[in-house]
């Protein structure tokens, strides 16, 4: 059995650490995978050890689900990978409240105690939701509008118009799964207090799929044009910087460009990881590189959007005192 240790903090910055431990799985070496790495061992069952998980955000939760599905593709006899759940009661309760455990049951054999969601009000923007049809996208937008009205206005101090724009962003990133990935995916969103890292609250949106990725989606129309430069990084540059899409229709492929503009107006971060590369619009409060190559291979695409609290607005005392949700108490 292959043992994969889940980082104690599971988020965008530690996702590659998890993916790196999956190296050698057949699902990452197949034509449908992200890289040309050959499997180094016969198919084997994978055990994800998340007992020491102490902090997790939507990107980390959805990333763990995606890693579980990839590990299941390479297991002999169709056995599900094993997930040892966190020992922390707070983290376990938070995973349940975000719908992680419900989604994980279909992908993992779960070991360890499960926790019931915390009672009372919830500041979850959107619990983990699978996306496999246009109906799912409409449901996501409808479900998030009420929560977004409260959370974006009261916690992040955004104007009422931002709620509509936020819904459009969610719709665009979910539609990307259906139009480009040729596979199902997941979306989730939540607010956090990044006390140390940013000194204010943020909303984190994560959208992932395990489809063909940007390189696979654009290859037929762009590979010859880019020549020797063609690869995961070039595909991301084509879509992210130039708005290129595999659809020839006028106006298609502008979703990413519109998201970039809007997130930029909010002073946020927008990143896309696909295959072995990641590209991003980096705000001045983040020190990540705008383009990273030679990452551990992983199929599909992984999108992260971070929207920070508006600093020019003065928050009411009640909003200032709001604490981070269980599982997210570690100061950032």
XYZ file of C-alpha atoms in Angstrom:
332
model
C 0.000 0.000 0.000
C 1.281 3.462 -0.937
C 1.044 5.909 1.984
C 0.490 9.577 1.199
C 0.862 12.049 4.056
C -1.620 14.922 3.843
C 0.040 18.233 4.858
C -1.035 19.648 8.223
C -2.147 22.769 6.349
C -4.010 21.867 3.162
C -4.379 24.790 0.763
C -3.133 26.090 -2.591
C 0.413 26.573 -1.313
C 0.709 22.948 -0.129
C -1.267 21.215 -2.890
C 1.869 20.383 -4.879
C 3.314 18.708 -1.803
C 0.363 16.305 -1.832
C 0.518 15.795 -5.607
C 4.241 15.094 -5.429
C 3.590 12.112 -3.170
C 1.297 10.618 -5.824
C 4.135 10.355 -8.351
C 4.245 7.000 -10.099
C 0.516 6.295 -10.056
C -0.709 4.883 -13.396
C -3.409 7.561 -13.619
C -0.683 10.205 -13.812
C 1.240 8.367 -16.522
C -1.686 7.558 -18.826
C -2.573 9.610 -21.919
C -5.424 11.160 -19.916
C -3.008 12.286 -17.224
C -1.075 15.514 -17.088
C 2.463 14.356 -17.707
C 4.543 11.761 -19.430
C 5.947 10.342 -16.203
C 6.063 6.562 -16.322
C 4.651 4.526 -13.468
C 7.452 3.345 -11.235
C 5.530 0.497 -9.614
C 2.556 -1.763 -10.286
C -0.900 -0.387 -9.436
C -1.371 -0.309 -5.685
C -3.876 0.925 -3.174
C -3.248 4.366 -1.671
C -3.727 5.412 1.944
C -4.100 9.157 2.579
C -3.036 9.919 6.143
C -4.840 13.129 7.148
C -4.754 12.484 10.900
C -2.558 15.528 11.549
C -4.563 17.906 9.350
C -5.023 21.123 11.340
C -6.110 23.697 8.751
C -7.885 23.377 5.419
C -9.607 25.699 2.953
C -11.829 25.034 -0.110
C -8.805 24.516 -2.380
C -7.375 21.967 0.041
C -10.647 20.090 0.456
C -11.458 19.926 -3.244
C -7.825 19.070 -3.977
C -7.982 16.129 -1.604
C -11.127 14.865 -3.335
C -9.417 15.180 -6.728
C -6.344 13.343 -5.455
C -8.581 10.577 -4.122
C -10.263 10.103 -7.481
C -6.885 9.974 -9.251
C -5.621 7.396 -6.742
C -8.753 5.322 -7.263
C -8.179 5.244 -11.014
C -4.850 3.518 -10.519
C -5.852 0.989 -7.838
C -5.875 -2.711 -8.618
C -9.209 -4.478 -8.335
C -11.114 -1.205 -8.298
C -10.467 -0.690 -4.581
C -11.075 2.776 -3.200
C -8.138 4.565 -1.609
C -8.238 4.836 2.180
C -8.575 8.199 3.918
C -7.643 8.433 7.578
C -9.686 11.369 8.842
C -8.256 14.207 10.958
C -7.931 13.659 14.687
C -8.900 17.279 15.394
C -12.607 17.514 16.343
C -12.797 21.059 14.978
C -11.373 20.113 11.607
C -13.646 17.061 11.410
C -16.697 19.172 12.175
C -15.670 21.754 9.593
C -15.179 19.092 6.894
C -18.675 17.810 7.614
C -20.165 21.308 7.510
C -18.542 21.999 4.135
C -19.938 18.764 2.678
C -16.514 17.175 2.304
C -17.402 13.926 4.074
C -20.495 13.442 1.938
C -18.447 13.780 -1.258
C -15.532 11.745 0.138
C -17.704 8.706 0.849
C -17.985 8.069 -2.891
C -14.216 8.224 -3.434
C -12.579 6.872 -0.278
C -12.865 4.171 2.307
C -13.082 6.447 5.350
C -11.318 5.518 8.582
C -11.509 7.359 11.887
C -14.138 9.385 13.658
C -16.487 11.589 11.673
C -17.902 14.777 13.118
C -21.344 16.284 12.849
C -21.518 19.824 11.509
C -21.532 22.606 14.073
C -24.992 23.773 15.053
C -26.152 27.321 14.511
C -25.602 29.827 11.752
C -23.078 29.200 9.022
C -20.876 31.611 7.122
C -20.180 29.086 4.368
C -20.484 30.757 0.990
C -20.821 27.468 -0.883
C -20.256 23.961 0.424
C -18.448 21.489 -1.833
C -20.687 20.914 -4.840
C -20.069 18.529 -7.770
C -20.434 19.984 -11.272
C -21.381 17.636 -14.090
C -24.192 19.442 -15.947
C -25.483 22.907 -16.759
C -28.239 22.284 -14.216
C -25.558 22.001 -11.535
C -24.173 25.403 -12.524
C -27.590 27.064 -12.257
C -28.129 25.449 -8.869
C -24.763 26.721 -7.624
C -25.563 30.297 -8.653
C -29.001 30.191 -7.045
C -27.681 28.703 -3.808
C -24.838 31.161 -3.404
C -26.740 34.394 -4.020
C -28.393 34.565 -0.600
C -25.217 33.753 1.311
C -23.136 36.064 -0.849
C -25.464 38.987 -0.157
C -24.894 38.612 3.581
C -21.238 37.609 3.634
C -19.817 39.884 0.949
C -21.614 42.900 2.401
C -21.234 42.292 6.138
C -17.854 40.558 6.318
C -15.971 41.801 3.266
C -17.833 45.142 2.898
C -18.451 44.810 -0.824
C -21.208 46.835 -2.521
C -24.472 45.169 -3.501
C -23.367 45.104 -7.146
C -20.505 42.762 -6.203
C -22.987 39.991 -5.383
C -24.094 39.856 -9.014
C -20.486 39.955 -10.210
C -19.555 37.218 -7.753
C -22.344 35.013 -9.124
C -21.121 35.631 -12.671
C -17.600 34.582 -11.685
C -18.886 31.353 -10.126
C -20.941 30.623 -13.218
C -17.978 31.235 -15.547
C -15.529 29.009 -13.680
C -18.113 26.212 -13.420
C -18.990 26.502 -17.114
C -15.284 26.087 -17.843
C -15.498 22.561 -16.441
C -18.352 21.624 -18.745
C -17.013 23.254 -21.905
C -13.314 22.465 -21.661
C -12.647 19.672 -19.193
C -14.860 16.890 -20.588
C -15.098 15.615 -17.015
C -16.910 16.405 -13.789
C -15.504 18.713 -11.167
C -16.167 20.400 -7.830
C -16.601 23.950 -6.555
C -16.527 25.388 -3.017
C -16.204 28.820 -1.380
C -15.655 30.070 2.163
C -14.543 33.138 4.106
C -11.522 33.209 6.418
C -9.626 35.635 8.609
C -6.076 35.863 7.249
C -4.895 37.734 10.341
C -1.139 37.287 9.905
C -0.811 36.913 6.170
C -3.026 39.809 5.092
C -4.482 41.366 8.231
C -8.060 41.049 7.013
C -10.716 38.633 5.873
C -10.868 36.951 2.492
C -13.218 34.777 0.475
C -11.562 31.739 -1.120
C -13.151 30.081 -4.163
C -11.843 26.750 -5.468
C -12.892 25.002 -8.678
C -11.260 21.789 -9.889
C -11.760 19.112 -12.514
C -9.891 16.025 -13.671
C -10.419 16.454 -17.380
C -8.099 17.043 -20.323
C -6.625 20.258 -18.931
C -5.805 23.435 -20.856
C -3.137 21.767 -22.947
C -5.506 19.019 -24.062
C -8.341 21.450 -24.687
C -6.315 23.805 -26.891
C -3.918 21.369 -28.566
C -5.813 20.923 -31.849
C -5.824 24.646 -32.605
C -2.658 25.880 -30.907
C 0.038 23.173 -30.775
C 1.329 23.807 -34.285
C 1.211 27.572 -33.802
C 3.367 27.462 -30.668
C 5.734 24.819 -32.030
C 8.447 23.665 -29.644
C 7.160 25.996 -26.943
C 3.847 24.116 -26.753
C 3.159 22.586 -23.367
C 1.166 23.173 -20.198
C 2.670 26.620 -19.569
C 2.100 27.765 -23.159
C -1.511 26.554 -23.032
C -2.126 28.507 -19.834
C -0.534 31.626 -21.342
C -2.742 31.284 -24.420
C -5.952 31.064 -22.393
C -5.046 33.295 -19.448
C -3.181 36.111 -21.191
C -4.648 36.033 -24.698
C -8.181 34.690 -24.195
C -7.677 31.862 -26.683
C -10.264 29.087 -26.626
C -10.842 25.917 -28.595
C -14.214 27.341 -29.741
C -14.022 29.514 -32.871
C -17.276 31.393 -32.114
C -16.811 35.171 -31.616
C -16.979 36.087 -27.943
C -16.213 32.601 -26.686
C -13.258 32.191 -24.355
C -13.661 35.628 -22.771
C -14.786 34.237 -19.396
C -11.261 34.012 -18.007
C -10.476 37.532 -19.195
C -13.561 38.934 -17.477
C -12.735 37.093 -14.262
C -9.191 38.487 -14.333
C -10.472 42.034 -14.720
C -13.036 41.761 -11.949
C -10.779 40.012 -9.460
C -8.110 42.598 -10.236
C -10.535 45.433 -9.436
C -11.143 43.802 -6.060
C -7.406 43.501 -5.384
C -7.676 39.719 -5.419
C -5.684 36.774 -6.666
C -6.656 34.517 -9.578
C -4.585 31.421 -10.359
C -4.964 28.391 -12.610
C -2.941 25.201 -12.317
C -3.069 22.660 -15.136
C -0.800 19.723 -15.891
C 2.671 20.726 -14.759
C 2.276 24.512 -14.725
C 0.484 27.309 -12.887
C -0.241 30.882 -13.965
C -1.664 33.707 -11.857
C -2.462 37.372 -11.461
C -0.568 38.199 -8.269
C -1.670 41.129 -6.044
C 0.856 43.128 -4.053
C -0.007 41.249 -0.846
C 1.133 37.881 -2.259
C 4.669 36.806 -3.141
C 3.890 33.854 -5.434
C 5.468 33.839 -8.928
C 3.141 34.677 -11.864
C 4.186 31.543 -13.766
C 5.511 28.263 -12.406
C 6.610 25.289 -14.520
C 7.819 21.735 -13.880
C 5.269 21.088 -11.146
C 4.283 17.506 -10.231
C 1.887 16.339 -12.976
C -1.822 16.312 -12.219
C -4.769 16.001 -14.621
C -7.398 18.639 -15.358
C -7.327 22.195 -14.044
C -7.328 23.698 -10.558
C -8.579 27.258 -10.107
C -8.193 29.433 -7.015
C -9.708 32.886 -6.510
C -9.020 34.950 -3.372
C -11.138 38.055 -2.746
C -9.892 40.268 0.130
C -11.974 42.439 2.417
C -12.327 46.031 1.250
C -10.066 48.081 3.488
C -11.574 51.449 2.601
C -14.858 50.515 4.278
C -15.174 50.618 8.025
C -16.484 47.410 9.463
C -19.140 47.419 12.207
C -17.982 46.061 15.581
C -19.952 42.831 15.208
C -18.266 42.024 11.889
C -14.846 42.894 13.308
C -15.336 40.333 16.071
C -16.331 37.475 13.779
C -13.997 34.495 14.180
C -12.804 32.039 11.572
C -14.789 28.811 11.118
C -13.731 25.564 12.791
C -10.805 24.079 10.953
C -9.675 27.536 9.927
C -8.650 29.040 13.239
C -4.915 29.021 12.574
C -3.879 32.675 12.077
C -2.607 33.350 8.578
